[in-house]
């Protein structure tokens, strides 16, 4: 599963670069891959370039973006500072992204990578086939307003349907949409814990307890509430279901 997902992400990055870049390097990469005449130094250079782009692609065009934002807001709302640690939150977001993207990665792997590897498709044809599942996934969660913004910025023709949109429009539109969605979910997560903070602050001020800050006193109550309602199960379950 991991190999197929990484292949799908890399293939999506290749497709985006090949379709959105007008540089001679992109032309050399596509033509060389199609004819099999790409020199070894150029293959190494292109491979290293794709490896550099892989972390950005993993964070930007996968559910990783929304999940990390929501988990960060949750930790801030609980007031636990660095618990869970960044490594734990990033690891959880990464494995949830693997789970959610498995169908998309399988489709890219079987429809594009395997035919190209066996010689049944050229690199250009494989790019087209591999970008279709990625476009479908991105279009599902990109807001129409954000898509329209980048269509105007790119001065692209108005699309008749989602299949007419290019990755150079869909990817930034998806990122903006996911940022908004993540902030919306994070704001909702803050509300119940904010109520606890307000109640504790009101009680401590009314009885004249000023030795301890209200945030320190409310932290155990917020953690207790989160544990009693099985918060991790609810938050993670809701995040995963929001992509289906």
Backbone as CSV, one residue per row, in Angstrom:
resi,resn,N_x,N_y,N_z,CA_x,CA_y,CA_z,C_x,C_y,C_z
1,UNK,0.821,-1.197,0.000,0.000,0.000,0.000,0.858,1.251,0.000
2,UNK,1.899,1.261,0.832,2.765,2.443,0.922,3.465,2.697,-0.403
3,UNK,3.948,1.617,-1.056,4.624,1.785,-2.346,3.669,2.385,-3.370
4,UNK,2.437,1.909,-3.394,1.482,2.424,-4.367,1.143,3.878,-4.081
5,UNK,1.013,4.242,-2.797,0.691,5.624,-2.462,1.824,6.554,-2.860
6,UNK,3.059,6.168,-2.527,4.202,7.003,-2.900,4.312,7.112,-4.419
7,UNK,4.060,5.993,-5.105,4.082,6.034,-6.565,3.031,6.997,-7.089
8,UNK,1.844,6.945,-6.478,0.779,7.838,-6.925,1.115,9.291,-6.706
9,UNK,1.691,9.617,-5.540,2.046,11.004,-5.245,3.159,11.482,-6.174
10,UNK,4.177,10.635,-6.342,5.274,11.000,-7.243,4.751,11.181,-8.657
11,UNK,3.879,10.270,-9.076,3.348,10.356,-10.430,2.517,11.622,-10.602
12,UNK,1.755,11.982,-9.554,1.007,13.230,-9.629,1.913,14.428,-9.721
13,UNK,3.028,14.395,-9.006,3.995,15.497,-9.079,4.615,15.577,-10.467
14,UNK,4.929,14.403,-11.050,5.491,14.393,-12.395,4.488,14.978,-13.386
15,UNK,3.240,14.537,-13.256,2.221,15.017,-14.180,2.032,16.517,-14.054
16,UNK,2.007,17.015,-12.816,1.841,18.449,-12.603,3.016,19.212,-13.193
17,UNK,4.216,18.723,-12.947,5.383,19.416,-13.467,5.445,19.379,-14.979
18,UNK,5.088,18.241,-15.534,5.166,18.120,-16.986,4.121,18.966,-17.688
19,UNK,2.961,19.101,-17.070,1.883,19.837,-17.720,1.945,21.328,-17.447
20,UNK,2.463,21.729,-16.293,2.415,23.137,-15.919,3.690,23.890,-16.245
21,UNK,4.785,23.175,-16.507,6.055,23.849,-16.763,6.314,23.947,-18.247
22,UNK,6.763,25.122,-18.691,7.112,25.331,-20.086,8.617,25.382,-20.295
23,UNK,9.373,24.944,-19.312,10.822,25.039,-19.399,11.376,23.945,-20.283
24,UNK,12.552,24.164,-20.862,13.187,23.118,-21.683,13.455,21.851,-20.906
25,UNK,13.716,21.987,-19.588,13.994,20.801,-18.775,12.803,19.866,-18.752
26,UNK,11.594,20.448,-18.642,10.394,19.612,-18.634,10.224,18.905,-19.974
27,UNK,10.478,19.618,-21.083,10.362,18.994,-22.393,11.352,17.859,-22.557
28,UNK,12.600,18.092,-22.090,13.619,17.045,-22.178,13.207,15.830,-21.372
29,UNK,12.652,16.063,-20.169,12.265,14.945,-19.318,11.177,14.106,-19.952
30,UNK,10.138,14.781,-20.537,9.035,14.034,-21.127,9.477,13.305,-22.379
31,UNK,10.192,14.011,-23.265,10.606,13.379,-24.508,11.589,12.253,-24.251
32,UNK,12.515,12.469,-23.324,13.497,11.434,-23.046,12.865,10.203,-22.455
33,UNK,11.880,10.412,-21.540,11.218,9.260,-20.944,10.422,8.492,-21.990
34,UNK,9.878,9.222,-22.988,9.074,8.562,-24.007,9.936,7.779,-24.978
35,UNK,11.126,8.295,-25.301,11.971,7.633,-26.284,13.008,6.713,-25.667
36,UNK,13.211,6.816,-24.368,14.183,5.970,-23.702,15.604,6.421,-23.914
37,UNK,15.827,7.674,-24.365,17.167,8.175,-24.650,17.673,9.126,-23.584
38,UNK,17.000,9.210,-22.456,17.397,10.135,-21.394,18.726,9.665,-20.805
39,UNK,19.681,10.585,-20.724,20.999,10.219,-20.214,20.934,9.956,-18.718
40,UNK,21.908,9.209,-18.225,21.940,8.865,-16.812,22.038,10.091,-15.908
41,UNK,22.913,11.086,-16.199,22.940,12.283,-15.343,21.599,13.008,-15.289
42,UNK,20.888,13.068,-16.440,19.584,13.724,-16.457,18.566,12.930,-15.648
43,UNK,18.630,11.604,-15.712,17.738,10.777,-14.907,17.967,11.016,-13.423
44,UNK,19.247,11.091,-13.034,19.564,11.333,-11.627,19.070,12.710,-11.207
45,UNK,19.276,13.718,-12.067,18.847,15.084,-11.738,17.335,15.163,-11.583
46,UNK,16.600,14.523,-12.502,15.142,14.539,-12.418,14.651,13.771,-11.195
47,UNK,15.297,12.656,-10.895,14.900,11.870,-9.722,15.103,12.664,-8.431
48,UNK,16.230,13.352,-8.317,16.495,14.160,-7.130,15.508,15.320,-7.026
49,UNK,15.167,15.911,-8.169,14.184,17.001,-8.163,12.828,16.520,-7.663
50,UNK,12.408,15.339,-8.120,11.134,14.782,-7.677,11.163,14.437,-6.198
51,UNK,12.282,13.945,-5.699,12.397,13.644,-4.278,12.303,14.912,-3.430
52,UNK,12.829,16.026,-3.954,12.718,17.301,-3.236,11.265,17.765,-3.195
53,UNK,10.536,17.534,-4.287,9.146,17.969,-4.352,8.195,17.043,-3.602
54,UNK,8.632,15.828,-3.304,7.751,14.841,-2.688,7.184,15.289,-1.335
55,UNK,8.000,15.819,-0.395,7.405,16.269,0.882,6.361,17.361,0.705
56,UNK,6.619,18.308,-0.208,5.638,19.374,-0.450,4.347,18.801,-1.023
57,UNK,4.482,17.829,-1.940,3.290,17.202,-2.501,2.526,16.427,-1.442
58,UNK,3.250,15.710,-0.594,2.607,14.929,0.465,1.834,15.820,1.416
59,UNK,2.377,16.990,1.732,1.721,17.896,2.683,0.607,18.718,2.046
60,UNK,0.679,18.966,0.747,-0.225,19.928,0.127,-1.408,19.295,-0.586
61,UNK,-1.197,18.193,-1.291,-2.266,17.651,-2.129,-2.825,16.352,-1.574
62,UNK,-2.715,16.166,-0.289,-3.281,14.997,0.383,-4.093,15.471,1.592
63,UNK,-4.850,14.573,2.229,-5.578,14.955,3.447,-4.669,15.359,4.605
64,UNK,-3.366,15.185,4.448,-2.405,15.556,5.489,-2.594,17.006,5.922
65,UNK,-2.904,17.884,4.975,-3.027,19.316,5.270,-4.144,19.578,6.265
66,UNK,-5.345,19.090,5.964,-6.489,19.326,6.857,-6.277,18.666,8.214
67,UNK,-5.761,17.444,8.211,-5.618,16.695,9.466,-4.634,17.375,10.400
68,UNK,-3.489,17.827,9.878,-2.502,18.477,10.748,-3.034,19.788,11.320
69,UNK,-3.780,20.547,10.532,-4.349,21.801,11.032,-5.329,21.527,12.167
70,UNK,-6.203,20.553,11.975,-7.208,20.242,13.008,-6.541,19.728,14.274
71,UNK,-5.556,18.842,14.138,-4.870,18.317,15.321,-4.106,19.411,16.066
72,UNK,-3.549,20.356,15.325,-2.868,21.482,15.974,-3.860,22.322,16.775
73,UNK,-5.016,22.633,16.174,-6.035,23.399,16.895,-6.523,22.641,18.125
74,UNK,-6.666,21.325,17.994,-7.118,20.523,19.129,-6.138,20.606,20.284
75,UNK,-4.857,20.495,19.984,-3.849,20.590,21.049,-3.855,21.956,21.698
76,UNK,-4.039,23.007,20.891,-4.112,24.351,21.453,-5.347,24.515,22.328
77,UNK,-6.465,23.938,21.903,-7.702,24.053,22.678,-7.586,23.327,24.012
78,UNK,-6.905,22.175,24.009,-6.721,21.434,25.262,-5.758,22.140,26.203
79,UNK,-4.890,22.988,25.646,-3.926,23.700,26.477,-2.829,22.814,27.014
80,UNK,-2.499,21.733,26.288,-1.460,20.814,26.756,-0.080,21.153,26.201
81,UNK,0.033,22.313,25.535,1.314,22.808,25.008,1.923,21.840,24.000
82,UNK,2.836,21.010,24.409,3.552,20.138,23.467,3.177,18.673,23.607
83,UNK,2.013,18.385,24.164,1.556,16.998,24.323,0.193,16.854,23.638
84,UNK,0.068,15.979,22.650,1.084,15.118,22.035,2.129,15.929,21.269
85,UNK,3.296,15.342,21.103,4.385,16.047,20.442,4.103,16.200,18.951
86,UNK,4.871,17.080,18.307,4.712,17.288,16.868,4.945,16.010,16.083
87,UNK,5.907,15.199,16.534,6.198,13.957,15.821,5.000,13.012,15.845
88,UNK,4.319,12.961,16.982,3.154,12.078,17.100,2.021,12.569,16.200
89,UNK,1.757,13.879,16.217,0.680,14.426,15.396,0.975,14.258,13.916
90,UNK,2.222,14.505,13.509,2.588,14.342,12.102,2.491,12.871,11.691
91,UNK,2.940,11.975,12.565,2.840,10.549,12.261,1.393,10.098,12.120
92,UNK,0.526,10.563,13.034,-0.896,10.213,12.940,-1.497,10.748,11.652
93,UNK,-1.176,12.001,11.315,-1.706,12.591,10.086,-1.210,11.843,8.857
94,UNK,0.030,11.410,8.879,0.598,10.709,7.731,-0.095,9.368,7.502
95,UNK,-0.298,8.598,8.571,-0.910,7.284,8.408,-2.397,7.391,8.084
96,UNK,-3.065,8.413,8.593,-4.463,8.630,8.194,-4.540,9.007,6.720
97,UNK,-3.569,9.798,6.255,-3.530,10.156,4.831,-3.300,8.926,3.965
98,UNK,-2.422,8.011,4.420,-2.202,6.755,3.694,-3.504,5.971,3.553
99,UNK,-4.276,5.933,4.637,-5.532,5.188,4.628,-6.535,5.812,3.669
100,UNK,-6.667,7.131,3.711,-7.673,7.815,2.900,-7.328,7.771,1.419
101,UNK,-6.028,7.911,1.110,-5.603,8.001,-0.294,-5.362,6.644,-0.952
102,UNK,-5.548,5.565,-0.224,-5.264,4.251,-0.788,-6.024,3.982,-2.087
103,UNK,-7.346,4.269,-2.183,-8.036,3.999,-3.461,-7.491,4.832,-4.620
104,UNK,-7.179,6.115,-4.351,-6.643,6.977,-5.403,-5.278,6.474,-5.862
105,UNK,-4.428,6.111,-4.896,-3.092,5.632,-5.239,-3.156,4.319,-6.018
106,UNK,-4.067,3.433,-5.639,-4.216,2.171,-6.368,-4.628,2.418,-7.820
107,UNK,-5.540,3.379,-8.004,-6.013,3.668,-9.360,-4.892,4.253,-10.211
108,UNK,-4.109,5.173,-9.641,-2.979,5.744,-10.381,-1.957,4.663,-10.706
109,UNK,-1.692,3.821,-9.733,-0.681,2.771,-9.914,-1.076,1.801,-11.017
110,UNK,-2.337,1.354,-11.014,-2.771,0.345,-11.985,-3.057,0.945,-13.361
111,UNK,-3.559,2.181,-13.409,-3.943,2.774,-14.688,-2.798,3.464,-15.411
112,UNK,-1.784,3.901,-14.659,-0.719,4.688,-15.289,0.651,4.058,-15.133
113,UNK,1.025,3.765,-13.897,2.392,3.315,-13.674,2.662,1.930,-14.262
114,UNK,1.764,0.975,-13.980,1.976,-0.376,-14.488,1.980,-0.435,-16.019
115,UNK,1.030,0.216,-16.714,1.109,0.190,-18.194,2.368,0.853,-18.738
116,UNK,2.806,1.952,-18.121,4.027,2.602,-18.591,5.243,1.731,-18.311
117,UNK,5.258,1.064,-17.165,6.387,0.218,-16.806,6.500,-0.985,-17.743
118,UNK,5.345,-1.465,-18.216,5.356,-2.617,-19.117,5.457,-2.217,-20.579
119,UNK,5.495,-0.923,-20.876,5.657,-0.450,-22.236,4.374,-0.306,-23.023
120,UNK,3.211,-0.476,-22.383,1.941,-0.369,-23.094,1.512,1.088,-23.280
121,UNK,2.058,2.002,-22.469,1.752,3.425,-22.579,3.044,4.215,-22.651
122,UNK,3.011,5.293,-23.419,4.143,6.215,-23.401,4.069,7.073,-22.140
123,UNK,5.134,7.818,-21.862,5.154,8.666,-20.680,4.059,9.723,-20.738
124,UNK,3.852,10.308,-21.919,2.820,11.334,-22.060,1.429,10.768,-21.811
125,UNK,1.157,9.589,-22.357,-0.145,8.952,-22.131,-0.317,8.567,-20.665
126,UNK,0.771,8.094,-20.053,0.699,7.723,-18.642,0.442,8.949,-17.768
127,UNK,1.019,10.098,-18.146,0.753,11.335,-17.404,-0.732,11.659,-17.415
128,UNK,-1.352,11.534,-18.584,-2.779,11.836,-18.710,-3.619,10.873,-17.868
129,UNK,-3.285,9.585,-17.955,-4.045,8.590,-17.194,-3.831,8.745,-15.686
130,UNK,-2.586,9.041,-15.290,-2.297,9.159,-13.866,-2.869,10.399,-13.234
131,UNK,-3.063,11.454,-14.011,-3.591,12.694,-13.444,-5.105,12.656,-13.262
132,UNK,-5.794,11.758,-13.958,-7.257,11.717,-13.863,-7.756,11.399,-12.457
133,UNK,-7.284,10.327,-11.796,-7.760,10.076,-10.429,-7.394,11.195,-9.465
134,UNK,-6.202,11.785,-9.642,-5.790,12.881,-8.776,-6.683,14.095,-8.979
135,UNK,-7.023,14.399,-10.226,-7.926,15.516,-10.501,-9.296,15.277,-9.868
136,UNK,-9.784,14.051,-9.978,-11.094,13.731,-9.390,-11.091,13.945,-7.880
137,UNK,-10.022,13.499,-7.226,-9.918,13.668,-5.781,-9.845,15.144,-5.402
138,UNK,-8.998,15.906,-6.082,-8.841,17.321,-5.756,-10.120,18.098,-6.028
139,UNK,-10.811,17.778,-7.129,-12.030,18.509,-7.477,-13.153,18.263,-6.475
140,UNK,-13.140,17.117,-5.824,-14.190,16.815,-4.835,-14.149,17.770,-3.656
141,UNK,-12.965,18.238,-3.276,-12.827,19.028,-2.059,-12.432,20.483,-2.320
142,UNK,-12.210,20.831,-3.568,-11.890,22.221,-3.903,-13.190,22.995,-4.083
143,UNK,-13.289,24.144,-3.435,-14.491,24.960,-3.551,-14.546,25.645,-4.912
144,UNK,-15.773,25.833,-5.389,-15.955,26.469,-6.693,-15.386,27.880,-6.705
145,UNK,-15.522,28.594,-5.589,-15.003,29.965,-5.514,-13.483,29.982,-5.668
146,UNK,-12.799,29.050,-5.027,-11.343,28.989,-5.128,-10.901,28.567,-6.530
147,UNK,-11.633,27.634,-7.137,-11.306,27.215,-8.498,-11.446,28.389,-9.455
148,UNK,-12.530,29.148,-9.296,-12.748,30.297,-10.168,-11.633,31.328,-10.019
149,UNK,-11.171,31.516,-8.778,-10.082,32.465,-8.531,-8.838,32.102,-9.343
150,UNK,-8.449,30.839,-9.289,-7.216,30.437,-9.961,-7.404,30.262,-11.464
151,UNK,-8.630,30.020,-11.908,-8.893,30.039,-13.348,-8.657,31.444,-13.885
152,UNK,-9.111,32.443,-13.128,-8.900,33.831,-13.545,-7.430,34.220,-13.451
153,UNK,-6.750,33.791,-12.386,-5.328,34.117,-12.234,-4.511,33.492,-13.362
154,UNK,-4.803,32.235,-13.694,-4.073,31.543,-14.751,-4.521,31.957,-16.152
155,UNK,-5.621,32.747,-16.217,-6.185,33.173,-17.504,-6.487,31.975,-18.391
156,UNK,-7.015,30.950,-17.737,-7.387,29.735,-18.452,-8.826,29.858,-18.943
157,UNK,-9.195,29.129,-19.986,-10.587,29.155,-20.451,-11.524,28.563,-19.401
158,UNK,-12.746,29.068,-19.385,-13.720,28.583,-18.416,-14.002,27.097,-18.656
159,UNK,-13.850,26.260,-17.629,-14.062,24.814,-17.807,-15.551,24.479,-17.891
160,UNK,-15.859,23.481,-18.697,-17.243,23.008,-18.778,-17.550,22.025,-17.656
161,UNK,-16.545,21.275,-17.200,-16.711,20.335,-16.094,-15.363,20.167,-15.407
162,UNK,-15.347,19.333,-14.371,-14.130,19.174,-13.558,-12.978,18.571,-14.363
163,UNK,-13.287,17.758,-15.361,-12.222,17.114,-16.138,-11.456,18.106,-17.009
164,UNK,-12.043,19.267,-17.250,-11.362,20.283,-18.057,-10.359,21.095,-17.248
165,UNK,-10.368,20.958,-15.946,-9.467,21.732,-15.091,-8.081,21.110,-15.085
166,UNK,-7.058,21.939,-15.092,-5.692,21.462,-15.009,-5.213,21.402,-13.573
167,UNK,-4.149,20.650,-13.366,-3.593,20.544,-12.019,-3.057,21.876,-11.515
168,UNK,-2.606,22.744,-12.435,-2.091,24.039,-12.009,-3.193,24.916,-11.410
169,UNK,-4.462,24.584,-11.669,-5.599,25.289,-11.074,-6.134,24.519,-9.869
170,UNK,-6.251,23.209,-10.009,-6.860,22.396,-8.959,-6.024,22.344,-7.684
171,UNK,-4.698,22.248,-7.824,-3.861,22.092,-6.633,-3.932,23.312,-5.708
172,UNK,-3.688,24.548,-6.189,-3.817,25.686,-5.261,-5.239,25.892,-4.766
173,UNK,-6.249,25.586,-5.607,-7.630,25.707,-5.149,-7.921,24.709,-4.028
174,UNK,-7.401,23.498,-4.177,-7.577,22.484,-3.132,-6.907,22.909,-1.830
175,UNK,-5.697,23.477,-1.937,-4.979,23.903,-0.732,-5.750,24.988,0.005
176,UNK,-6.252,25.988,-0.723,-7.029,27.053,-0.096,-8.299,26.503,0.560
177,UNK,-8.969,25.595,-0.124,-10.197,25.010,0.418,-9.917,24.203,1.682
178,UNK,-8.822,23.448,1.667,-8.482,22.653,2.839,-8.079,23.537,4.018
179,UNK,-7.404,24.646,3.743,-7.064,25.578,4.816,-8.333,26.126,5.472
180,UNK,-9.288,26.519,4.661,-10.541,27.044,5.216,-11.281,25.970,6.013
181,UNK,-11.370,24.771,5.449,-12.067,23.685,6.146,-11.388,23.350,7.468
182,UNK,-10.051,23.299,7.461,-9.316,23.000,8.691,-9.544,24.049,9.759
183,UNK,-9.562,25.316,9.371,-9.799,26.384,10.337,-11.234,26.347,10.860
184,UNK,-12.184,26.007,10.007,-13.571,25.896,10.460,-13.731,24.792,11.501
185,UNK,-13.156,23.632,11.227,-13.237,22.526,12.190,-12.509,22.892,13.469
186,UNK,-11.333,23.542,13.347,-10.587,23.948,14.532,-11.357,24.930,15.394
187,UNK,-12.079,25.867,14.775,-12.884,26.825,15.543,-13.995,26.119,16.310
188,UNK,-14.622,25.118,15.678,-15.668,24.360,16.377,-15.099,23.564,17.543
189,UNK,-13.889,23.031,17.378,-13.266,22.289,18.474,-12.953,23.192,19.661
190,UNK,-12.658,24.453,19.383,-12.298,25.379,20.441,-13.481,25.713,21.358
191,UNK,-14.705,25.705,20.817,-15.858,26.240,21.547,-16.118,25.565,22.894
192,UNK,-16.229,24.215,22.969,-16.507,23.618,24.285,-15.406,23.869,25.305
193,UNK,-14.152,23.889,24.860,-13.049,24.134,25.792,-13.006,25.613,26.201
194,UNK,-13.450,26.499,25.313,-13.529,27.912,25.655,-14.578,28.143,26.731
195,UNK,-15.683,27.403,26.661,-16.728,27.518,27.691,-16.171,27.112,29.051
196,UNK,-15.400,26.031,29.088,-14.791,25.592,30.347,-13.854,26.663,30.882
197,UNK,-13.051,27.266,30.009,-12.145,28.336,30.445,-12.914,29.509,31.032
198,UNK,-14.007,29.890,30.393,-14.798,31.018,30.884,-15.427,30.710,32.242
199,UNK,-15.963,29.496,32.386,-16.590,29.116,33.658,-15.567,29.095,34.787
200,UNK,-14.426,28.480,34.541,-13.380,28.415,35.570,-12.873,29.805,35.902
201,UNK,-12.687,30.650,34.912,-12.215,32.011,35.169,-13.226,32.796,35.991
202,UNK,-14.521,32.633,35.678,-15.557,33.349,36.430,-15.595,32.889,37.887
203,UNK,-15.492,31.578,38.098,-15.549,31.047,39.467,-14.339,31.498,40.283
204,UNK,-13.163,31.409,39.698,-11.956,31.779,40.442,-11.931,33.275,40.774
205,UNK,-12.418,34.104,39.865,-12.460,35.540,40.152,-13.520,35.875,41.192
206,UNK,-14.644,35.157,41.158,-15.716,35.451,42.113,-15.342,35.079,43.541
207,UNK,-14.500,34.053,43.710,-14.095,33.654,45.064,-12.763,34.274,45.455
208,UNK,-12.217,35.091,44.570,-10.989,35.796,44.901,-9.739,34.947,44.839
209,UNK,-9.759,33.855,44.085,-8.576,33.007,43.949,-7.722,33.537,42.800
210,UNK,-6.708,34.289,43.127,-5.855,34.885,42.103,-4.438,34.333,42.161
211,UNK,-4.196,33.351,43.022,-2.850,32.803,43.132,-2.474,31.964,41.914
212,UNK,-3.457,31.266,41.348,-3.211,30.409,40.190,-3.936,30.971,38.972
213,UNK,-3.303,30.934,37.814,-3.987,31.406,36.609,-5.146,30.479,36.252
214,UNK,-6.257,31.032,35.741,-7.420,30.187,35.398,-7.097,29.096,34.378
215,UNK,-6.154,29.373,33.478,-5.816,28.370,32.455,-5.258,27.114,33.093
216,UNK,-4.463,27.267,34.134,-3.892,26.107,34.812,-4.968,25.302,35.521
217,UNK,-5.958,25.984,36.076,-7.027,25.290,36.778,-7.996,24.598,35.820
218,UNK,-8.191,25.199,34.642,-9.159,24.618,33.702,-8.571,23.456,32.899
219,UNK,-7.249,23.372,32.825,-6.629,22.317,32.019,-7.060,20.907,32.436
220,UNK,-7.055,20.546,33.728,-7.500,19.186,34.099,-8.949,18.908,33.716
221,UNK,-9.815,19.928,33.823,-11.223,19.720,33.471,-11.379,19.493,31.965
222,UNK,-10.606,20.218,31.157,-10.689,20.037,29.707,-10.177,18.657,29.311
223,UNK,-9.088,18.229,29.917,-8.548,16.901,29.604,-9.527,15.813,30.048
224,UNK,-10.131,15.998,31.241,-11.096,15.014,31.750,-12.307,14.919,30.831
225,UNK,-12.819,16.068,30.379,-13.945,16.055,29.444,-13.568,15.351,28.146
226,UNK,-12.394,15.639,27.636,-11.953,15.038,26.377,-11.818,13.527,26.503
227,UNK,-11.319,13.061,27.644,-11.156,11.620,27.856,-12.514,10.945,28.038
228,UNK,-13.423,11.576,28.773,-14.727,10.979,29.046,-15.563,10.790,27.776
229,UNK,-15.460,11.717,26.845,-16.241,11.592,25.603,-15.487,10.819,24.528
230,UNK,-14.324,10.244,24.887,-13.490,9.514,23.922,-13.160,10.423,22.742
231,UNK,-12.537,11.556,23.057,-12.323,12.602,22.079,-11.477,12.196,20.890
232,UNK,-10.427,11.401,21.135,-9.556,11.027,20.012,-10.315,10.214,18.976
233,UNK,-11.159,9.311,19.450,-11.956,8.501,18.528,-12.924,9.374,17.738
234,UNK,-13.560,10.331,18.421,-14.522,11.202,17.746,-13.840,12.108,16.720
235,UNK,-12.724,12.718,17.115,-12.048,13.659,16.214,-11.478,12.933,15.002
236,UNK,-10.738,11.854,15.247,-10.113,11.126,14.130,-11.178,10.495,13.234
237,UNK,-12.212,9.922,13.857,-13.282,9.321,13.059,-13.990,10.349,12.182
238,UNK,-14.259,11.525,12.747,-14.922,12.577,11.964,-14.032,13.076,10.839
239,UNK,-12.739,13.207,11.107,-11.803,13.669,10.073,-11.756,12.686,8.904
240,UNK,-11.636,11.399,9.218,-11.559,10.396,8.158,-12.853,10.351,7.363
241,UNK,-13.990,10.387,8.074,-15.288,10.312,7.379,-15.547,11.548,6.525
242,UNK,-14.924,12.665,6.864,-15.146,13.890,6.076,-14.570,13.786,4.673
243,UNK,-13.733,12.786,4.413,-13.157,12.588,3.086,-13.889,11.529,2.281
244,UNK,-14.981,10.991,2.815,-15.720,9.946,2.098,-17.123,10.443,1.775
